[in-house]
JSON list of C-alpha atoms in Angstrom, two decimals:
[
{"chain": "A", "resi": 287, "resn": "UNK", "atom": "CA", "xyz": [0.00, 0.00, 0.00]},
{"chain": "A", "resi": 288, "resn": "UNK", "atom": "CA", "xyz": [1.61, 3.28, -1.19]},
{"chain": "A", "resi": 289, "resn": "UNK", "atom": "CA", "xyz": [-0.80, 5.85, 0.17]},
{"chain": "A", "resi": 290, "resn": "UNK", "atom": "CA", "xyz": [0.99, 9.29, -1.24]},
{"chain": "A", "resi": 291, "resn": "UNK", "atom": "CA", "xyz": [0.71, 7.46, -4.58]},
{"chain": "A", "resi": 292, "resn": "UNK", "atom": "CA", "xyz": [-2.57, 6.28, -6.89]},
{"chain": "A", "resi": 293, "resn": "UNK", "atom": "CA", "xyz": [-1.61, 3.40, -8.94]},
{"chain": "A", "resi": 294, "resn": "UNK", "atom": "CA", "xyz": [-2.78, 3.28, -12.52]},
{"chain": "A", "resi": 295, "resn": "UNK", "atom": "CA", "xyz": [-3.82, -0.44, -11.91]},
{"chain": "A", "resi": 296, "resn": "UNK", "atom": "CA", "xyz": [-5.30, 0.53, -8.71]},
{"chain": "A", "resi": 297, "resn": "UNK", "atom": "CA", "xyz": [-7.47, 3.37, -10.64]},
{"chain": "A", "resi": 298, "resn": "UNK", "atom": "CA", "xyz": [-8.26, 0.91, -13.36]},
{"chain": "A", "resi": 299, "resn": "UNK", "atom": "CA", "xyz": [-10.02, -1.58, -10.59]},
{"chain": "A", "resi": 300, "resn": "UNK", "atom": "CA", "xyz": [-11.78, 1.22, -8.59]},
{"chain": "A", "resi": 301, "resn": "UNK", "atom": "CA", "xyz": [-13.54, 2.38, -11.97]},
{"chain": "A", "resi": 302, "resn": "UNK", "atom": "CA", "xyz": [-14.23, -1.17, -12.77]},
{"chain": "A", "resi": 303, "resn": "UNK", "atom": "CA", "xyz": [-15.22, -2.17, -9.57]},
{"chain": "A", "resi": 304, "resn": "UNK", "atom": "CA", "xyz": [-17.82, 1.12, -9.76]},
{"chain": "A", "resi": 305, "resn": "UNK", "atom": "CA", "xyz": [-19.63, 0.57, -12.96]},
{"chain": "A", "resi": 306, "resn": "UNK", "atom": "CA", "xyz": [-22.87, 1.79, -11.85]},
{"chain": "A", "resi": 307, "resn": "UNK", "atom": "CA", "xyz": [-24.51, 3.94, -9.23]},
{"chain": "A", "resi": 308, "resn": "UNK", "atom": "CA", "xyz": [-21.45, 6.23, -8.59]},
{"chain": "A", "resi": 309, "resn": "UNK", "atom": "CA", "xyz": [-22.28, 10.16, -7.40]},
{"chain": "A", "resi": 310, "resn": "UNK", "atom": "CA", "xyz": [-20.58, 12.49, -10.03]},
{"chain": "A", "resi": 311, "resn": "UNK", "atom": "CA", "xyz": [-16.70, 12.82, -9.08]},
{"chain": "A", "resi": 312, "resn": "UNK", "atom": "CA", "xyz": [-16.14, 16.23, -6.72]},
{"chain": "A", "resi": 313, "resn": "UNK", "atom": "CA", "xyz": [-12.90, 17.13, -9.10]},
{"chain": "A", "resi": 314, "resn": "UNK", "atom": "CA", "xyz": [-9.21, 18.52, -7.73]},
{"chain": "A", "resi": 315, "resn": "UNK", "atom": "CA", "xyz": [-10.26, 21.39, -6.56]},
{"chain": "A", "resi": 316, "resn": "UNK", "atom": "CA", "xyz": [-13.57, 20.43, -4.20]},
{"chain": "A", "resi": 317, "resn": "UNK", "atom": "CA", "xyz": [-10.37, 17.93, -2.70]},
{"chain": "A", "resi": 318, "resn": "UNK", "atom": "CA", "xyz": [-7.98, 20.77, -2.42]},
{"chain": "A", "resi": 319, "resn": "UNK", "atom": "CA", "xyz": [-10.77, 23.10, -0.87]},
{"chain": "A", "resi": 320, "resn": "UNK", "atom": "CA", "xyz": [-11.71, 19.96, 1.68]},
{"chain": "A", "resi": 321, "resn": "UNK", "atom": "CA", "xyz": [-7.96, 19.60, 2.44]},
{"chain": "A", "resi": 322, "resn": "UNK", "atom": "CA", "xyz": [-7.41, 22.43, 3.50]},
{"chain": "A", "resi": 323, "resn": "UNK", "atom": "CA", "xyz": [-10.45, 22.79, 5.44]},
{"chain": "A", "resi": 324, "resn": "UNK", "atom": "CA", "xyz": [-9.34, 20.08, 7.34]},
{"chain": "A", "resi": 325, "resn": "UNK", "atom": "CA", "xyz": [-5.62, 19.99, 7.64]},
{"chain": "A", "resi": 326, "resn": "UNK", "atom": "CA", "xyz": [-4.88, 16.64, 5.89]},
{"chain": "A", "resi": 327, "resn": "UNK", "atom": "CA", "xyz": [-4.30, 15.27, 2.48]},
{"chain": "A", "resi": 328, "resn": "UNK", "atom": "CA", "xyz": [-6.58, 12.06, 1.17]},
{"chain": "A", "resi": 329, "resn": "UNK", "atom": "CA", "xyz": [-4.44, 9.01, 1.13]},
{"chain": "A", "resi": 330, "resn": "UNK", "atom": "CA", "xyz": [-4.28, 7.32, -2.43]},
{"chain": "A", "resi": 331, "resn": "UNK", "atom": "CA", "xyz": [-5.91, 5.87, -4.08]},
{"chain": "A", "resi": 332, "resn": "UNK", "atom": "CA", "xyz": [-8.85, 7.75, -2.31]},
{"chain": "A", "resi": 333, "resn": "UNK", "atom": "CA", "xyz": [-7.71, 10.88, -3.25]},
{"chain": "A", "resi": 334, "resn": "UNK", "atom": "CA", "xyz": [-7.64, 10.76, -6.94]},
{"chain": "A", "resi": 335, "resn": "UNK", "atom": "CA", "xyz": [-11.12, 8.32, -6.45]},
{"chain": "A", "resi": 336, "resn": "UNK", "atom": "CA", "xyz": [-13.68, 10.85, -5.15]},
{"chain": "A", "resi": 337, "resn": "UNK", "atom": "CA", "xyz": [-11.29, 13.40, -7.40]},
{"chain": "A", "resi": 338, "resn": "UNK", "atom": "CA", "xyz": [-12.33, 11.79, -10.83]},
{"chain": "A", "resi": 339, "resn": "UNK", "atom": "CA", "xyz": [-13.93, 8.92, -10.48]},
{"chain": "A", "resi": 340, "resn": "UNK", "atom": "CA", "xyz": [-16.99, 8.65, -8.17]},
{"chain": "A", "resi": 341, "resn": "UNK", "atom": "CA", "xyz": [-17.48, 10.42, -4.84]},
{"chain": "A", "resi": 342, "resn": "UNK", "atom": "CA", "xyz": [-20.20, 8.53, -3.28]},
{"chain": "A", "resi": 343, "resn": "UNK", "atom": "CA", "xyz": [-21.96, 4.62, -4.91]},
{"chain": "A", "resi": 344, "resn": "UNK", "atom": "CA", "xyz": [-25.31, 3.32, -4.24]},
{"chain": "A", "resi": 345, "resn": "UNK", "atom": "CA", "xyz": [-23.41, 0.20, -4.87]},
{"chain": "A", "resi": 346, "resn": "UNK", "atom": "CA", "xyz": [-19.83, 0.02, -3.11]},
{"chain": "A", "resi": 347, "resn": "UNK", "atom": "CA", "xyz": [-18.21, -2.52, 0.13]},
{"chain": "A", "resi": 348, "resn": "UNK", "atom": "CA", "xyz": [-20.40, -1.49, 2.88]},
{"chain": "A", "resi": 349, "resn": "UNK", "atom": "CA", "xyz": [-24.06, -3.09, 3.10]},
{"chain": "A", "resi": 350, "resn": "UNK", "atom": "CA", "xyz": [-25.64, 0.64, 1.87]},
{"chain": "A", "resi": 351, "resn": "UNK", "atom": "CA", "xyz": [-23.26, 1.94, -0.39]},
{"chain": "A", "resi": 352, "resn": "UNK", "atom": "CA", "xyz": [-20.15, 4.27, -0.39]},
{"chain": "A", "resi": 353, "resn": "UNK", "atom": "CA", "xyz": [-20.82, 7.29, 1.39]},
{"chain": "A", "resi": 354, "resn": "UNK", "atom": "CA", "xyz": [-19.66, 10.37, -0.55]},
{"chain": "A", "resi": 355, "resn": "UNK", "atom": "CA", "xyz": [-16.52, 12.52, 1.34]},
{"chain": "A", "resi": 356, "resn": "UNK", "atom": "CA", "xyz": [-17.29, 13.98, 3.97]},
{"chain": "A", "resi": 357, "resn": "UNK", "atom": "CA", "xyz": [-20.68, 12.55, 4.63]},
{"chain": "A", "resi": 358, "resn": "UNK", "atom": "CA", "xyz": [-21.84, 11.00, 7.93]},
{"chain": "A", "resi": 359, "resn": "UNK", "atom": "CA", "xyz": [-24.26, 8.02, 8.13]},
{"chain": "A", "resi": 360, "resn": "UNK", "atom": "CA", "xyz": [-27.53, 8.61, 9.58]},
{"chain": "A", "resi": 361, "resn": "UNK", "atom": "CA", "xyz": [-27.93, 7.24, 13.42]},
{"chain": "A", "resi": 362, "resn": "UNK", "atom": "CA", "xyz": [-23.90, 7.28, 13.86]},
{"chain": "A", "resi": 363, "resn": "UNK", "atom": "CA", "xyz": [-22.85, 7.43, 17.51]},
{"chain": "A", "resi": 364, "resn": "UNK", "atom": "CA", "xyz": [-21.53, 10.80, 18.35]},
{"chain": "A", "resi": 365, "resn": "UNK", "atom": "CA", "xyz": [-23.21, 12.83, 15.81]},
{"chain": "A", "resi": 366, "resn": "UNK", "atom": "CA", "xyz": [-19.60, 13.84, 14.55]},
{"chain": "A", "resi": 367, "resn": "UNK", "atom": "CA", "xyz": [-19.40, 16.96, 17.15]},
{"chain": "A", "resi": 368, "resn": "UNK", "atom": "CA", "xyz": [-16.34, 16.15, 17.64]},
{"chain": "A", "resi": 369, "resn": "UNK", "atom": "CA", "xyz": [-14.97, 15.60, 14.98]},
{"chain": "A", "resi": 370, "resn": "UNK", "atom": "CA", "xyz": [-11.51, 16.30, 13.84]},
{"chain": "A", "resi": 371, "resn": "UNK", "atom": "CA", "xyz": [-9.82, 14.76, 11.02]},
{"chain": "A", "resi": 372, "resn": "UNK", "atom": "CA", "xyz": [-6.60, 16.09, 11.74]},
{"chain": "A", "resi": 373, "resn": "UNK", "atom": "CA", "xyz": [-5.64, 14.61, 15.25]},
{"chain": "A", "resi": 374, "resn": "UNK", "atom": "CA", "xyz": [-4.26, 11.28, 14.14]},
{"chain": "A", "resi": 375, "resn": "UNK", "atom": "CA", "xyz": [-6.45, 8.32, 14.61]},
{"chain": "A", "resi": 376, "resn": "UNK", "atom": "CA", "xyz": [-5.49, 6.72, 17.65]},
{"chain": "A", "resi": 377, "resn": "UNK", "atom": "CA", "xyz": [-5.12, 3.16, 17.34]},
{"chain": "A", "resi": 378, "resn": "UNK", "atom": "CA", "xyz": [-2.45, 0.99, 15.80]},
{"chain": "A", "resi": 379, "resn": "UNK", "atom": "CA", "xyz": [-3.96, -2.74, 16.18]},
{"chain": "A", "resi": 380, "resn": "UNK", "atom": "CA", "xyz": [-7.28, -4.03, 17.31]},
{"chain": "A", "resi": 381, "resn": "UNK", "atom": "CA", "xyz": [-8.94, -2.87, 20.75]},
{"chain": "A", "resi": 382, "resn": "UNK", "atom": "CA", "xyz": [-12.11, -4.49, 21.93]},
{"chain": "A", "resi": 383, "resn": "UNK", "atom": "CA", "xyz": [-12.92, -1.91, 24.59]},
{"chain": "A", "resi": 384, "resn": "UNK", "atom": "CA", "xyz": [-15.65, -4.25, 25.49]},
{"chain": "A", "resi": 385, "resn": "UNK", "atom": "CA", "xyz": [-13.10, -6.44, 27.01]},
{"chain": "A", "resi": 386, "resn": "UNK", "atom": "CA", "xyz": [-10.92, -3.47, 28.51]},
{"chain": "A", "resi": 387, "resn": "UNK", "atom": "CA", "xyz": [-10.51, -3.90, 32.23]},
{"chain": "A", "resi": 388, "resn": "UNK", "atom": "CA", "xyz": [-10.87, 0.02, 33.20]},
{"chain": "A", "resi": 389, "resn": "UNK", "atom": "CA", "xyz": [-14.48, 1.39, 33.21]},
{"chain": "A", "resi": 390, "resn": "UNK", "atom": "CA", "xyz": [-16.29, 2.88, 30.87]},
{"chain": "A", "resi": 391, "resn": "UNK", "atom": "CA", "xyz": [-16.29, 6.63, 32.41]},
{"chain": "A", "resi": 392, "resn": "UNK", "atom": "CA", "xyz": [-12.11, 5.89, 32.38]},
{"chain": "A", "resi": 393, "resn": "UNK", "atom": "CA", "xyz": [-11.78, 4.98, 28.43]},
{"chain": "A", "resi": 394, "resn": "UNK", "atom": "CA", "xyz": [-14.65, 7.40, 26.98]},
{"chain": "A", "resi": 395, "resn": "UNK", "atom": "CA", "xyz": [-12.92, 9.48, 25.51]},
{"chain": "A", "resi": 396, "resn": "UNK", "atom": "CA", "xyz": [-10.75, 7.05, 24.35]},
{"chain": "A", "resi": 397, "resn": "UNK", "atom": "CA", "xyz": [-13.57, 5.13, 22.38]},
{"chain": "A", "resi": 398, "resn": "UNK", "atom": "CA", "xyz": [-14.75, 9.15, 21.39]},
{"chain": "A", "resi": 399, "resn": "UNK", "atom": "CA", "xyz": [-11.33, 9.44, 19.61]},
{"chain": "A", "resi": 400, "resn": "UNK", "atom": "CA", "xyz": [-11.45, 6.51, 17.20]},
{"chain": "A", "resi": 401, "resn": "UNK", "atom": "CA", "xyz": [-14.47, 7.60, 16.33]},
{"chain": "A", "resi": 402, "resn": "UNK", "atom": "CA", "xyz": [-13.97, 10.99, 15.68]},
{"chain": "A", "resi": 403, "resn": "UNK", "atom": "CA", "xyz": [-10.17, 11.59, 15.01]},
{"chain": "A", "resi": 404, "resn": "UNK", "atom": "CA", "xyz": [-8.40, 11.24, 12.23]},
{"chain": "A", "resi": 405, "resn": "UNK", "atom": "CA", "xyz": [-10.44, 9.32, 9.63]},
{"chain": "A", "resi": 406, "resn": "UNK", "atom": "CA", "xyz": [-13.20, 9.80, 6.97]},
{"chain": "A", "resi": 407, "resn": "UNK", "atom": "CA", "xyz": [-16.26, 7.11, 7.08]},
{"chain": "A", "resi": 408, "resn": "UNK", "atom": "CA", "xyz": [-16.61, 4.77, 4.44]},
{"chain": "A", "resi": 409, "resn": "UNK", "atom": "CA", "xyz": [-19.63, 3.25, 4.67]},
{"chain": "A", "resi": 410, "resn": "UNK", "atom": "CA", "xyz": [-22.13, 1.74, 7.10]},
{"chain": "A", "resi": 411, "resn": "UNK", "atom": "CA", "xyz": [-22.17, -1.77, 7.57]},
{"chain": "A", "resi": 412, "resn": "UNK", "atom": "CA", "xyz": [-25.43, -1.92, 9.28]},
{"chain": "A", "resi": 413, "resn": "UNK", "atom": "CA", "xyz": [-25.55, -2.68, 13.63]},
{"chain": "A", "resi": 414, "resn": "UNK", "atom": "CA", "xyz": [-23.60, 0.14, 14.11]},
{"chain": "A", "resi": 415, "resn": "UNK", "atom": "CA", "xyz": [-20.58, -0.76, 12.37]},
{"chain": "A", "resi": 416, "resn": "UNK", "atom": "CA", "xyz": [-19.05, 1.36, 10.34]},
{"chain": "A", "resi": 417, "resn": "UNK", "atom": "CA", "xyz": [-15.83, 1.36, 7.85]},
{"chain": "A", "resi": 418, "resn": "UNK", "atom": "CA", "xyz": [-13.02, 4.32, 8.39]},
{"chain": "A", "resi": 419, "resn": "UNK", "atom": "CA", "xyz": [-10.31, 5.04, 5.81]},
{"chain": "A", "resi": 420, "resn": "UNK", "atom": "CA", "xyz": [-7.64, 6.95, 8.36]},
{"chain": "A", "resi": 421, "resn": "UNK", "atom": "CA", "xyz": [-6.25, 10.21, 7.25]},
{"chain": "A", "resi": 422, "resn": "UNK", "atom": "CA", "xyz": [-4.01, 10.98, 10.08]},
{"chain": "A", "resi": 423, "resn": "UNK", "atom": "CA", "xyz": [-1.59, 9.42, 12.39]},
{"chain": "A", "resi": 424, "resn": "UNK", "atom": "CA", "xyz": [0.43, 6.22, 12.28]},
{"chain": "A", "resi": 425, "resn": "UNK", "atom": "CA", "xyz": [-2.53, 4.38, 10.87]},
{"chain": "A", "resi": 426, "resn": "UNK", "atom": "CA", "xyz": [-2.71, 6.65, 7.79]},
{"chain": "A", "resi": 427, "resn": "UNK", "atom": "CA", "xyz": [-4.23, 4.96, 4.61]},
{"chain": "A", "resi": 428, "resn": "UNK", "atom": "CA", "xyz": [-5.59, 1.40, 5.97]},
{"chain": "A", "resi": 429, "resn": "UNK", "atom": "CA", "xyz": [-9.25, 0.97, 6.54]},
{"chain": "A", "resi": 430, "resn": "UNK", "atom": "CA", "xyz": [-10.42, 0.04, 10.21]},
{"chain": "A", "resi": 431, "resn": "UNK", "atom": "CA", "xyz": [-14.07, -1.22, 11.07]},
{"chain": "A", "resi": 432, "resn": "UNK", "atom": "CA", "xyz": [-15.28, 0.16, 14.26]},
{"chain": "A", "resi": 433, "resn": "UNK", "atom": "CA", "xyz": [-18.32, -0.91, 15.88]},
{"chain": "A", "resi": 434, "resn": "UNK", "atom": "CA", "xyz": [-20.27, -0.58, 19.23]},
{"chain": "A", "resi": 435, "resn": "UNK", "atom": "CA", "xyz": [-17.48, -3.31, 21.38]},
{"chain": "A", "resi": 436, "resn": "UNK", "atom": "CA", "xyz": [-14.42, -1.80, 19.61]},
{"chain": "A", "resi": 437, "resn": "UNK", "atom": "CA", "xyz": [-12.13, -0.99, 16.54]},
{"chain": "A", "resi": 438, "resn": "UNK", "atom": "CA", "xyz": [-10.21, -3.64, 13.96]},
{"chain": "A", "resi": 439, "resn": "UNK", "atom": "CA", "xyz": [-7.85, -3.21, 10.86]},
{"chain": "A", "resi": 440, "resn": "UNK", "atom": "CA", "xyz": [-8.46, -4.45, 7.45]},
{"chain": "A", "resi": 441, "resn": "UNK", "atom": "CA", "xyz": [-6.07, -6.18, 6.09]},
{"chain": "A", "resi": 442, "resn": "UNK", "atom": "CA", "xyz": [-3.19, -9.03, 5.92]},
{"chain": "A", "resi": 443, "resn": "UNK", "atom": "CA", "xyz": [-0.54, -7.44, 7.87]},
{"chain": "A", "resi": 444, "resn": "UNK", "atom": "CA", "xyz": [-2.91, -7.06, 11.22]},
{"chain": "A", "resi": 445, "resn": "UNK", "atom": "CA", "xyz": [-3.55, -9.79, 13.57]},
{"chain": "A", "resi": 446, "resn": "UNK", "atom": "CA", "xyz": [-7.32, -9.38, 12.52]},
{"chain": "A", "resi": 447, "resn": "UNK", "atom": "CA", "xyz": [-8.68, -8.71, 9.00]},
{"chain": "A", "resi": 448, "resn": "UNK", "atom": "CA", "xyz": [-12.45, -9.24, 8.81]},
{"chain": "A", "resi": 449, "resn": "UNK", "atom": "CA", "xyz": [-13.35, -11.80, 5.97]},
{"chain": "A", "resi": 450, "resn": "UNK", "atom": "CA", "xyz": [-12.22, -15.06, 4.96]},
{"chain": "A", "resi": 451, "resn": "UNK", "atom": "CA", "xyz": [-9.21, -16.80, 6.79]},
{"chain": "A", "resi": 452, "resn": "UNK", "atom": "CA", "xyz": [-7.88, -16.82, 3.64]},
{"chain": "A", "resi": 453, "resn": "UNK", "atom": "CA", "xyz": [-7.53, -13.42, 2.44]},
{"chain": "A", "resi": 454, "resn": "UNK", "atom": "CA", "xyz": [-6.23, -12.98, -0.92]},
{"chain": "A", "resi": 455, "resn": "UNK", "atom": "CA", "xyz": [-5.58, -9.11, -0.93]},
{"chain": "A", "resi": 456, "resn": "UNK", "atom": "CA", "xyz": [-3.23, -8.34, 1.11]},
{"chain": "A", "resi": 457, "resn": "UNK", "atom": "CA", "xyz": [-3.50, -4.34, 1.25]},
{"chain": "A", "resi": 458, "resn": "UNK", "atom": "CA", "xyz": [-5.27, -2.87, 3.63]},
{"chain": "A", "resi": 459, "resn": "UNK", "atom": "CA", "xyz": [-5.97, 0.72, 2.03]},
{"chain": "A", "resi": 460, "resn": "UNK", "atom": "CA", "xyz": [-8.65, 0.96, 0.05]},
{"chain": "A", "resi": 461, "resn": "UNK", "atom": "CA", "xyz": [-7.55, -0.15, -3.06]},
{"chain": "A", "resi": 462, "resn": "UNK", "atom": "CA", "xyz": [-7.71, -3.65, -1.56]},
{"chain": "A", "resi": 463, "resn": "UNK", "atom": "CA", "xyz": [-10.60, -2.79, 0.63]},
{"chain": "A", "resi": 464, "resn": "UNK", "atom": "CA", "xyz": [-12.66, -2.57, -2.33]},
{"chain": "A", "resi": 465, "resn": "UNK", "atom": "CA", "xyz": [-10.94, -5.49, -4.53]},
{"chain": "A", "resi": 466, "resn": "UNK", "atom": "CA", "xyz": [-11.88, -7.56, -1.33]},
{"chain": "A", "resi": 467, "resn": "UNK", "atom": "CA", "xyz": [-15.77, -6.64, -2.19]},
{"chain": "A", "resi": 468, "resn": "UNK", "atom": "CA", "xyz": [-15.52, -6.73, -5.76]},
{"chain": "A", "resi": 469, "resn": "UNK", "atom": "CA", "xyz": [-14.25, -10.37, -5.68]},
{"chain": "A", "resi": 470, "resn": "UNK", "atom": "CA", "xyz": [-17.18, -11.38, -3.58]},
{"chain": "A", "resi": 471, "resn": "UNK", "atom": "CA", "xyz": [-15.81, -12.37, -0.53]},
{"chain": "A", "resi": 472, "resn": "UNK", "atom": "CA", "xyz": [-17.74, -11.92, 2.89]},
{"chain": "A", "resi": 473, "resn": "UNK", "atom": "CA", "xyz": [-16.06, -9.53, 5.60]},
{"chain": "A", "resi": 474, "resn": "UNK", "atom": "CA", "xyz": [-16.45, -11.63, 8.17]},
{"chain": "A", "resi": 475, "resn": "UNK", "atom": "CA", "xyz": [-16.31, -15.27, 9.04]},
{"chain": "A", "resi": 476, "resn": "UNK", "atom": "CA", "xyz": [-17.56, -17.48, 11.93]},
{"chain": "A", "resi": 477, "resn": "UNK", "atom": "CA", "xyz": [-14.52, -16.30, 14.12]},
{"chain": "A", "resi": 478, "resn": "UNK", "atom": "CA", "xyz": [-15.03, -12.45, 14.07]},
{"chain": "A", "resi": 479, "resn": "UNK", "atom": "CA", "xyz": [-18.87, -12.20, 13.91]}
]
């Protein structure tokens, strides 16, 4: 995953993974203005996707579509008030905070953070669960799923990738985020349901 960098064989997937039901593309400069807005820059192959190819699909990897940029799903915990995409996202492998030891009132604003820092949202998955393509921090580039119990990464260098056991794309931005969809494979299996 190179995510300063959009592939040409990455583009060519996205566009034919999106074939139908894409929102009109925002273009460079509705990017540019969002940028700056926010204090980041898109990770690739995001950046040049909701650029020229499709910003927003009725079709896309989570259960309702691909939300367009800078869109929040309806019913989303938090209401996005606090919001800020550029205070990194705070997590660098899996936490269940379901299963954390400390009470609740202790690791709020912990479980706030992922949440609200540092990522754009995907998609909603349905049960509360929604996908995050992170835009700040350490994490920058890979998608994470984070639900009501806690927060895991995508993809085949984590400890946890939802889907098969045998995951055949290995990258964990959203180049292979979406490859994983296209291909019809489920995102999760009888171990992480």
């Amino acid at each position: 995953m190179d995510a300063d960098h959009a592939r040409t064989a990455e583009l060519d997937a996205l566009r034919g993974a999106f074939t139908t039901g894409c929102d009109p593309a925002l273009g460079w400069d509705a990017v540019r203005v969002f940028e700056a807005e926010h204090g980041i820059v898109l990770p690739e192959p995001y950046r040049t996707f909701v650029a020229e190819i499709c910003d927003g699909s009725t079709q896309g990897p989570p259960e309702w579509g691909l939300l367009p940029l800078a869109s929040l799903p309806d019913g989303r915990r938090g209401g996005g008030t606090g919001r800020d995409l550029a205070k990194p996202f705070p997590l660098a492998s899996r936490w269940i905070w379901t299963d954390d030891p400390r009470p609740v009132e202790e690791i709020q604003a912990e479980i706030d953070a992922v949440s609200d820092h540092g990522s754009v949202i995907l998609g909603d998955e349905g049960c509360g669960m929604y996908w995050h393509l992170v835009v700040a921090g350490p994490s920058r580039g890979h998608i994470w799923l984070v639900f009501e119990d806690g927060a895991v990464p995508f993809g085949a260098e984590f400890d946890y990738e939802p889907g098969d056991a045998a995951f055949p794309h290995g990258d964990s931005g959203f180049a292979g985020w979406v490859k994983h969809w296209a291909a019809g494979n489920s995102w999760f299996d009888d171990d992480h349901q």
